[in-house]
């Protein structure tokens, strides 16, 4: 009995030690600085060079606040307020014991005063009070970094929520003595939610919408300030065998992020950006005004998808990024599809989507009405898969923008929307082999949505009428 007790006690203490790693609190206030240097600042998705084994220094940060127009999504303009000209703002990399001399400059062309609250600062308002700066002014304040970890900084000028919602946030990293363990690639990814007067995708210059922000109903939830900041030519890259570290932040202002990378498992996560390291994690929670450091080794080639796993945000509001991994396959780790045979449950392979819009859709008669009506149908039914601007998703959903397949045969396109589609097709030279669900839409709705698709994104401008849809519907 006694033996068993000792055994249990011993194993509990053993596990206990193991989980606590070897965290030792250092009294950073006693660390002496040796010399000074200018901080390297980088725009996302890049980060400055690691601190390595450099001693603590006086680190001079020159940060300029710039208010400027940018693009939230294709054709959607937004006036961002930025730290250093980017959203999120410039990445600041320090080590424990550094004395940061912070120069905050408010560009003379800016309209508003701003300041900065750095969560890495021990002191009133994280520096906010001492850093309040009017347009055309520069303020200076200093602080010693006492705690290691990854910290958010943000503007804290009233109305605070609005300054953050316009993009005024970024990350400051405090590395431990000797630096973080080396990895092959490091990237900077920060989520934010945005509130525009127009609905998601509505073009033109979009002012900030305070009412939506108060209700916490964003039109956009994105990484690095805009949709597409980490896709297409902006996708992150890696090679098989490399270890990747992501410095992940969440500026909010409102939403909490369920940060996940589809196709990977985080080997290590600095939980909440602090010193506790968790291992083998699928999704890590990044609170508004919080951060996490995740790393993983990429073992097989392909596209990893960075998402907020509150997944409608990803497929409907923009929080989607890619890491394109190149290199050799490893069939032991991942086989790829080993067989694909036709599976016929009762009723066929194509499922039907329920649809409540059919009854109340108004009749469009002119081409302009058809396009307007079609646009709203697109936003309700097609958008989730083919994306806001019809570009589709690599390997999953074919593009409708400039689609040779679409433009080649209008009756075939009508049939696809009517009855769904499965089996291999080639669109703009790329193969797709997936399933499009049958859309339960009326003849009018199909005519309108297809007319809209044909009339936008460089397509053939073909008008589709209800009569044409009717003809295809009555075919066999
Ligand atoms: Cu501000």
Coordinates of C-alpha atoms and ligand atoms in Angstrom, one line a residue:
X1 CA 0.0 0.0 0.0
X2 CA 2.7 2.4 1.1
X3 CA 4.8 1.4 -2.0
X4 CA 1.9 2.1 -4.4
X5 CA 1.4 5.5 -2.8
X6 CA 5.1 6.4 -3.2
X7 CA 5.0 5.2 -6.8
X8 CA 2.0 7.4 -7.6
X9 CA 3.6 10.3 -5.7
X10 CA 6.8 9.9 -7.6
X11 CA 5.1 9.7 -11.0
X12 CA 3.0 12.8 -10.3
X13 CA 6.0 14.8 -9.3
X14 CA 7.8 13.6 -12.4
X15 CA 5.0 14.6 -14.8
X16 CA 4.7 17.9 -12.9
X17 CA 8.3 18.7 -13.4
X18 CA 8.2 17.8 -17.1
X19 CA 5.2 20.0 -17.8
X20 CA 6.6 23.1 -16.1
X21 CA 9.6 23.0 -18.5
X22 CA 12.5 25.0 -16.9
X23 CA 11.0 28.5 -16.5
X24 CA 13.1 30.7 -14.4
X25 CA 12.0 34.3 -13.7
X26 CA 14.8 36.7 -14.3
X27 CA 15.0 40.1 -12.6
X28 CA 15.4 42.0 -15.8
X29 CA 15.6 45.3 -14.0
X30 CA 19.1 44.3 -13.0
X31 CA 20.3 43.5 -16.5
X32 CA 22.9 46.1 -17.6
X33 CA 22.7 47.5 -21.1
X34 CA 25.8 47.6 -23.4
X35 CA 25.7 50.3 -26.1
X36 CA 22.8 51.3 -28.3
X37 CA 21.4 50.4 -31.7
X38 CA 18.5 51.3 -34.0
X39 CA 15.7 48.7 -34.0
X40 CA 15.0 47.1 -37.3
X41 CA 11.3 47.4 -38.0
X42 CA 9.4 45.3 -40.6
X43 CA 6.1 45.3 -42.2
X44 CA 4.0 42.0 -42.2
X45 CA 4.4 39.2 -43.0
X46 CA 8.1 39.7 -42.2
X47 CA 9.9 40.0 -38.9
X48 CA 13.3 41.5 -38.0
X49 CA 16.4 39.3 -37.5
X50 CA 16.5 37.3 -34.3
X51 CA 18.3 38.9 -31.3
X52 CA 20.6 35.8 -31.0
X53 CA 23.1 36.2 -28.2
X54 CA 23.5 40.0 -28.3
X55 CA 23.7 41.7 -24.9
X56 CA 20.8 43.9 -23.7
X57 CA 21.1 47.4 -25.4
X58 CA 19.5 50.7 -25.6
X59 CA 17.2 50.1 -28.5
X60 CA 16.0 53.1 -30.5
X61 CA 12.6 52.7 -32.1
X62 CA 11.5 55.2 -34.7
X63 CA 7.9 54.7 -35.5
X64 CA 5.9 56.9 -37.8
X65 CA 2.1 57.1 -37.7
X66 CA 0.5 57.4 -41.2
X67 CA -3.2 57.7 -42.1
X68 CA -3.6 56.4 -45.6
X69 CA -6.0 54.9 -48.0
X70 CA -5.6 51.2 -48.8
X71 CA -7.6 48.3 -50.2
X72 CA -9.6 46.0 -47.9
X73 CA -10.7 43.7 -50.7
X74 CA -10.9 43.9 -54.5
X75 CA -12.3 47.4 -55.3
X76 CA -13.1 48.1 -51.6
X77 CA -11.2 51.1 -50.3
X78 CA -10.6 51.9 -46.7
X79 CA -8.7 54.7 -44.8
X80 CA -6.3 52.9 -42.5
X81 CA -4.6 54.5 -39.6
X82 CA -1.2 52.8 -39.3
X83 CA 1.9 52.4 -37.2
X84 CA 4.7 52.5 -39.8
X85 CA 2.5 52.4 -42.9
X86 CA 1.2 48.8 -42.6
X87 CA -1.6 46.9 -40.9
X88 CA -0.6 45.4 -38.5
X89 CA 2.1 48.0 -37.7
X90 CA 5.8 47.4 -37.9
X91 CA 7.1 44.4 -35.9
X92 CA 9.4 45.4 -33.1
X93 CA 11.9 42.8 -31.9
X94 CA 13.7 43.2 -28.5
X95 CA 15.3 41.1 -25.9
X96 CA 14.8 41.0 -22.2
X97 CA 16.6 43.8 -20.4
X98 CA 16.7 46.2 -23.4
X99 CA 16.0 49.8 -22.7
X100 CA 13.7 50.9 -25.5
X101 CA 13.9 54.6 -26.5
X102 CA 10.6 55.0 -28.4
X103 CA 10.2 57.9 -30.8
X104 CA 6.6 58.2 -32.0
X105 CA 6.1 60.6 -34.9
X106 CA 2.7 61.7 -36.1
X107 CA 3.0 62.7 -39.8
X108 CA 1.9 66.3 -40.5
X109 CA -0.6 65.2 -43.1
X110 CA -2.5 63.2 -40.6
X111 CA -5.8 64.5 -39.2
X112 CA -5.8 63.1 -35.7
X113 CA -3.7 62.8 -32.6
X114 CA -2.7 59.2 -31.6
X115 CA -0.6 57.4 -29.0
X116 CA 0.7 54.0 -28.3
X117 CA 0.0 51.4 -25.5
X118 CA 2.5 48.6 -25.6
X119 CA 1.5 45.6 -23.6
X120 CA 5.3 44.9 -23.1
X121 CA 5.6 48.1 -21.0
X122 CA 5.4 48.1 -17.2
X123 CA 4.1 51.6 -16.6
X124 CA 0.9 53.7 -16.8
X125 CA -1.2 53.0 -19.9
X126 CA 1.6 50.9 -21.3
X127 CA 3.1 54.2 -22.5
X128 CA -0.2 55.7 -23.7
X129 CA -0.1 58.8 -21.4
X130 CA 3.5 59.7 -22.3
X131 CA 3.1 59.1 -26.0
X132 CA 0.1 61.2 -26.9
X133 CA 1.2 63.0 -30.1
X134 CA -0.5 65.6 -32.3
X135 CA -0.1 65.7 -36.1
X136 CA 3.3 67.1 -37.0
X137 CA 4.8 66.3 -33.6
X138 CA 7.2 63.7 -32.3
X139 CA 7.3 62.4 -28.7
X140 CA 9.9 60.3 -27.0
X141 CA 9.6 58.0 -24.0
X142 CA 11.7 55.1 -22.7
X143 CA 11.0 51.8 -20.9
X144 CA 12.9 48.7 -19.9
X145 CA 11.5 45.4 -21.1
X146 CA 11.1 43.3 -18.0
X147 CA 9.0 40.3 -19.3
X148 CA 9.8 38.0 -22.2
X149 CA 7.0 37.1 -24.6
X150 CA 5.0 38.3 -27.6
X151 CA 3.0 41.4 -26.9
X152 CA 0.4 43.5 -28.7
X153 CA 0.7 47.2 -29.1
X154 CA -2.1 49.5 -30.1
X155 CA -3.3 53.1 -30.2
X156 CA -5.2 54.1 -27.1
X157 CA -6.6 57.5 -28.1
X158 CA -10.3 58.1 -27.7
X159 CA -12.4 56.6 -29.2
X160 CA -10.0 53.7 -28.6
X161 CA -12.2 51.2 -30.4
X162 CA -12.2 53.2 -33.5
X163 CA -8.4 53.7 -33.6
X164 CA -7.9 50.0 -33.2
X165 CA -10.7 49.2 -35.7
X166 CA -8.9 51.3 -38.3
X167 CA -5.7 49.2 -38.0
X168 CA -3.7 50.8 -35.2
X169 CA -2.1 47.6 -33.7
X170 CA 1.0 45.5 -34.1
X171 CA 3.3 43.2 -32.2
X172 CA 6.4 43.6 -30.1
X173 CA 8.5 40.6 -29.3
X174 CA 10.7 40.3 -26.2
X175 CA 13.1 37.4 -26.6
X176 CA 14.7 35.6 -23.7
X177 CA 18.4 35.8 -22.9
X178 CA 20.1 34.0 -25.8
X179 CA 17.0 34.3 -28.0
X180 CA 14.3 31.9 -29.1
X181 CA 15.4 28.5 -30.5
X182 CA 16.3 29.0 -34.1
X183 CA 13.9 27.9 -36.9
X184 CA 14.1 28.1 -40.7
X185 CA 11.4 30.7 -41.4
X186 CA 9.5 33.2 -39.3
X187 CA 6.4 35.1 -40.2
X188 CA 4.1 37.8 -38.8
X189 CA 0.4 37.2 -39.0
X190 CA -2.2 39.4 -37.2
X191 CA -5.9 39.1 -37.3
X192 CA -8.3 42.1 -37.1
X193 CA -12.1 42.7 -37.6
X194 CA -13.3 45.6 -39.7
X195 CA -16.6 47.4 -39.9
X196 CA -17.6 49.2 -43.1
X197 CA -20.8 51.2 -44.0
X198 CA -21.4 48.9 -47.0
X199 CA -21.8 45.1 -46.7
X200 CA -18.9 42.8 -47.4
X201 CA -17.7 43.2 -51.0
X202 CA -19.5 46.5 -51.6
X203 CA -17.1 48.5 -53.7
X204 CA -15.8 52.1 -53.3
X205 CA -14.4 54.0 -50.4
X206 CA -16.0 52.5 -47.3
X207 CA -16.2 54.6 -44.1
X208 CA -15.9 53.0 -40.7
X209 CA -19.3 52.0 -39.2
X210 CA -19.5 52.7 -35.5
X211 CA -22.9 51.0 -35.0
X212 CA -21.7 47.7 -36.4
X213 CA -18.5 47.9 -34.3
X214 CA -20.6 48.4 -31.2
X215 CA -22.7 45.4 -32.1
X216 CA -19.5 43.4 -32.9
X217 CA -20.8 42.5 -36.3
X218 CA -17.8 42.9 -38.6
X219 CA -18.0 42.9 -42.4
X220 CA -14.4 41.7 -42.7
X221 CA -12.3 39.5 -40.5
X222 CA -8.8 39.4 -42.0
X223 CA -5.2 38.6 -41.5
X224 CA -2.7 41.5 -42.0
X225 CA -5.3 44.2 -42.7
X226 CA -7.0 43.0 -45.8
X227 CA -8.4 40.0 -47.7
X228 CA -5.8 38.3 -49.8
X229 CA -2.8 39.6 -47.8
X230 CA -1.6 36.0 -47.5
X231 CA -2.9 34.4 -50.7
X232 CA -2.0 34.3 -54.4
X233 CA 1.4 36.1 -54.9
X234 CA 1.3 37.1 -51.2
X235 CA 1.1 33.5 -49.9
X236 CA 3.8 32.5 -47.4
X237 CA 6.3 29.9 -48.7
X238 CA 8.3 27.0 -47.1
X239 CA 10.1 23.9 -48.2
X240 CA 9.5 20.4 -46.9
X241 CA 11.6 19.7 -43.9
X242 CA 11.7 23.3 -42.7
X243 CA 10.5 24.6 -39.3
X244 CA 8.1 27.5 -39.4
X245 CA 7.4 29.9 -36.6
X246 CA 4.4 32.2 -36.8
X247 CA 4.1 35.2 -34.5
X248 CA 0.4 35.5 -34.3
X249 CA -1.5 38.4 -32.9
X250 CA -5.1 39.6 -32.7
X251 CA -5.7 43.3 -32.8
X252 CA -9.5 42.8 -32.5
X253 CA -11.0 45.2 -31.7
X254 CA -13.8 42.7 -30.8
X255 CA -13.4 39.1 -32.0
X256 CA -11.4 36.3 -30.4
X257 CA -9.5 34.2 -32.9
X258 CA -9.5 30.3 -33.0
X259 CA -6.2 30.2 -34.8
X260 CA -5.6 27.1 -36.9
X261 CA -3.5 25.9 -39.8
X262 CA -5.4 23.4 -41.9
X263 CA -3.0 20.5 -42.6
X264 CA -0.6 21.0 -39.7
X265 CA -0.3 20.5 -36.0
X266 CA 1.6 23.0 -33.9
X267 CA 4.6 21.3 -32.4
X268 CA 5.0 24.1 -29.9
X269 CA 2.7 26.9 -28.8
X270 CA 3.7 29.7 -26.5
X271 CA 0.3 29.9 -25.0
X272 CA -1.0 33.5 -25.0
X273 CA 2.4 34.6 -26.2
X274 CA 3.9 33.9 -22.7
X275 CA 6.4 31.4 -21.3
X276 CA 4.2 28.4 -21.0
X277 CA 4.8 26.1 -23.9
X278 CA 2.1 23.6 -25.0
X279 CA 2.8 20.9 -27.5
X280 CA 0.9 19.1 -30.2
X281 CA -1.9 21.7 -30.5
X282 CA -4.6 21.9 -33.3
X283 CA -6.2 25.3 -32.6
X284 CA -5.0 28.0 -30.2
X285 CA -7.1 30.7 -28.9
X286 CA -5.8 34.2 -29.5
X287 CA -7.8 36.8 -27.6
X288 CA -8.4 40.3 -28.8
X289 CA -5.3 42.2 -27.6
X290 CA -3.4 39.0 -27.2
X291 CA -0.9 36.8 -29.1
X292 CA 0.6 33.4 -29.5
X293 CA 3.9 32.0 -30.9
X294 CA 3.4 28.8 -32.8
X295 CA 5.9 26.6 -34.6
X296 CA 5.7 23.4 -36.7
X297 CA 7.8 21.4 -39.1
X298 CA 6.4 21.0 -42.6
X299 CA 6.7 17.4 -43.7
X300 CA 4.8 17.2 -47.0
X301 CA 4.3 19.5 -49.9
X302 CA 1.0 21.3 -50.5
X303 CA -0.9 24.3 -49.4
X304 CA -1.5 24.8 -45.7
X305 CA -4.4 27.1 -45.0
X306 CA -4.2 29.6 -42.2
X307 CA -7.7 30.2 -40.8
X308 CA -9.8 31.5 -37.9
X309 CA -11.6 28.3 -37.2
X310 CA -14.8 30.3 -36.5
X311 CA -15.0 29.2 -40.0
X312 CA -17.7 31.4 -41.6
X313 CA -15.2 34.3 -41.0
X314 CA -12.7 32.4 -43.1
X315 CA -15.0 31.6 -46.1
X316 CA -17.2 34.6 -45.9
X317 CA -15.3 37.4 -44.3
X318 CA -11.7 37.0 -45.4
X319 CA -9.6 35.4 -42.6
X320 CA -7.8 33.0 -45.0
X321 CA -4.0 32.7 -45.7
X322 CA -1.8 30.2 -47.4
X323 CA 1.6 28.6 -46.8
X324 CA 2.7 27.0 -50.0
X325 CA 5.1 24.1 -49.2
X326 CA 7.3 22.8 -52.0
X327 CA 9.4 19.7 -52.0
X328 CA 9.2 15.9 -52.3
X329 CA 6.1 13.9 -51.3
X330 CA 6.4 11.5 -48.4
X331 CA 3.7 8.9 -49.0
X332 CA 4.2 7.4 -45.6
X333 CA 3.2 10.6 -43.9
X334 CA 0.5 11.5 -46.4
X335 CA -0.7 9.1 -49.2
X336 CA -2.9 11.4 -51.2
X337 CA -6.1 9.9 -52.6
X338 CA -5.6 6.2 -52.9
X339 CA -8.8 5.5 -54.7
X340 CA -11.9 7.4 -55.8
X341 CA -14.9 5.4 -56.9
X342 CA -18.4 6.7 -57.7
X343 CA -20.6 6.4 -54.6
X344 CA -24.3 6.4 -55.1
X345 CA -26.4 6.8 -52.0
X346 CA -30.2 6.9 -52.7
X347 CA -31.0 10.0 -54.8
X348 CA -27.6 10.4 -56.5
X349 CA -24.3 12.0 -55.5
X350 CA -25.4 15.6 -55.8
X351 CA -27.1 17.0 -52.7
X352 CA -29.5 19.8 -52.9
X353 CA -29.1 23.0 -50.9
X354 CA -32.2 24.3 -49.2
X355 CA -33.0 27.9 -50.2
X356 CA -35.5 30.3 -48.7
X357 CA -35.0 33.2 -51.1
X358 CA -37.0 31.7 -53.9
X359 CA -40.5 32.8 -52.9
X360 CA -39.8 36.5 -52.3
X361 CA -37.4 37.3 -55.1
X362 CA -38.6 40.3 -57.0
X363 CA -38.8 40.1 -60.8
X364 CA -36.0 41.7 -62.7
X365 CA -36.7 42.8 -66.2
X366 CA -34.0 45.0 -67.6
X367 CA -30.4 43.9 -67.8
X368 CA -29.4 46.4 -65.1
X369 CA -32.0 44.9 -62.7
X370 CA -31.0 41.4 -63.6
X371 CA -27.3 42.2 -62.7
X372 CA -28.3 43.9 -59.4
X373 CA -30.6 41.1 -58.4
X374 CA -28.0 38.5 -59.5
X375 CA -25.3 40.2 -57.4
X376 CA -27.3 39.7 -54.2
X377 CA -28.1 36.1 -55.1
X378 CA -24.3 35.5 -55.7
X379 CA -23.5 37.0 -52.3
X380 CA -26.0 34.6 -50.7
X381 CA -25.4 31.4 -52.5
X382 CA -22.3 31.2 -54.7
X383 CA -19.9 33.4 -52.8
X384 CA -19.0 30.9 -50.0
X385 CA -17.3 28.6 -52.5
X386 CA -16.4 30.7 -55.6
X387 CA -15.3 33.7 -53.3
X388 CA -16.3 37.3 -53.3
X389 CA -14.6 38.2 -56.6
X390 CA -15.1 34.9 -58.4
X391 CA -11.5 33.8 -58.1
X392 CA -12.4 30.5 -56.5
X393 CA -10.0 28.5 -54.2
X394 CA -7.0 26.6 -55.5
X395 CA -7.7 22.8 -55.8
X396 CA -11.2 23.2 -54.4
X397 CA -13.5 25.7 -56.2
X398 CA -12.9 26.7 -59.8
X399 CA -12.9 30.4 -60.7
X400 CA -15.8 32.1 -62.2
X401 CA -13.7 35.2 -63.0
X402 CA -12.4 35.0 -66.6
X403 CA -13.4 31.3 -66.7
X404 CA -12.9 29.8 -70.1
X405 CA -15.2 27.0 -69.1
X406 CA -18.0 29.3 -68.1
X407 CA -17.7 31.5 -71.2
X408 CA -17.5 28.5 -73.7
X409 CA -21.0 27.2 -73.1
X410 CA -23.9 29.1 -71.5
X411 CA -26.3 26.2 -71.5
X412 CA -23.8 24.0 -69.7
X413 CA -23.4 26.8 -67.1
X414 CA -27.1 26.9 -66.6
X415 CA -27.3 23.2 -66.2
X416 CA -24.5 23.3 -63.6
X417 CA -26.3 25.8 -61.5
X418 CA -29.6 23.9 -61.9
X419 CA -28.4 20.4 -61.3
X420 CA -25.0 20.7 -59.6
X421 CA -21.8 19.3 -61.0
X422 CA -19.4 16.5 -60.2
X423 CA -16.6 14.9 -62.0
X424 CA -13.4 16.2 -63.5
X425 CA -13.5 19.6 -65.3
X426 CA -10.7 21.8 -66.6
X427 CA -11.0 25.5 -65.9
X428 CA -8.4 27.9 -67.2
X429 CA -6.0 25.0 -67.6
X430 CA -6.4 23.7 -64.0
X431 CA -8.2 20.4 -63.1
X432 CA -11.0 20.3 -60.6
X433 CA -12.7 17.2 -59.4
X434 CA -15.2 18.1 -56.7
X435 CA -18.9 18.5 -56.1
X436 CA -21.0 21.5 -56.6
X437 CA -24.3 21.2 -54.8
X438 CA -27.5 21.7 -56.9
X439 CA -28.8 25.1 -56.2
X440 CA -32.6 25.3 -55.6
X441 CA -33.2 28.5 -57.4
X442 CA -36.0 29.6 -59.6
X443 CA -35.5 30.2 -63.4
X444 CA -35.5 33.9 -62.7
X445 CA -32.8 33.6 -60.0
X446 CA -30.6 31.4 -62.1
X447 CA -30.9 33.8 -65.0
X448 CA -30.0 36.8 -62.8
X449 CA -27.1 35.2 -61.0
X450 CA -25.5 33.9 -64.2
X451 CA -26.1 37.3 -65.9
X452 CA -24.3 38.9 -63.0
X453 CA -21.4 36.4 -63.2
X454 CA -21.2 36.8 -67.0
X455 CA -21.2 40.6 -66.8
X456 CA -18.4 40.9 -64.2
X457 CA -14.8 39.9 -63.7
X458 CA -13.8 39.9 -67.3
X459 CA -16.4 37.4 -68.5
X460 CA -18.2 37.4 -71.9
X461 CA -21.2 39.8 -70.9
X462 CA -23.7 37.2 -72.0
X463 CA -27.3 37.9 -70.8
X464 CA -29.1 34.8 -69.5
X465 CA -32.9 34.9 -69.6
X466 CA -35.4 32.9 -67.6
X467 CA -36.6 31.4 -70.9
X468 CA -33.1 30.0 -71.5
X469 CA -33.1 28.5 -68.0
X470 CA -36.6 27.0 -68.6
X471 CA -35.4 25.4 -71.8
X472 CA -32.5 23.7 -70.0
X473 CA -34.7 22.7 -67.1
X474 CA -37.2 21.0 -69.4
X475 CA -34.5 19.1 -71.3
X476 CA -35.1 15.4 -70.4
Ligands
LIG1 CU1 -4.8 56.4 -33.0

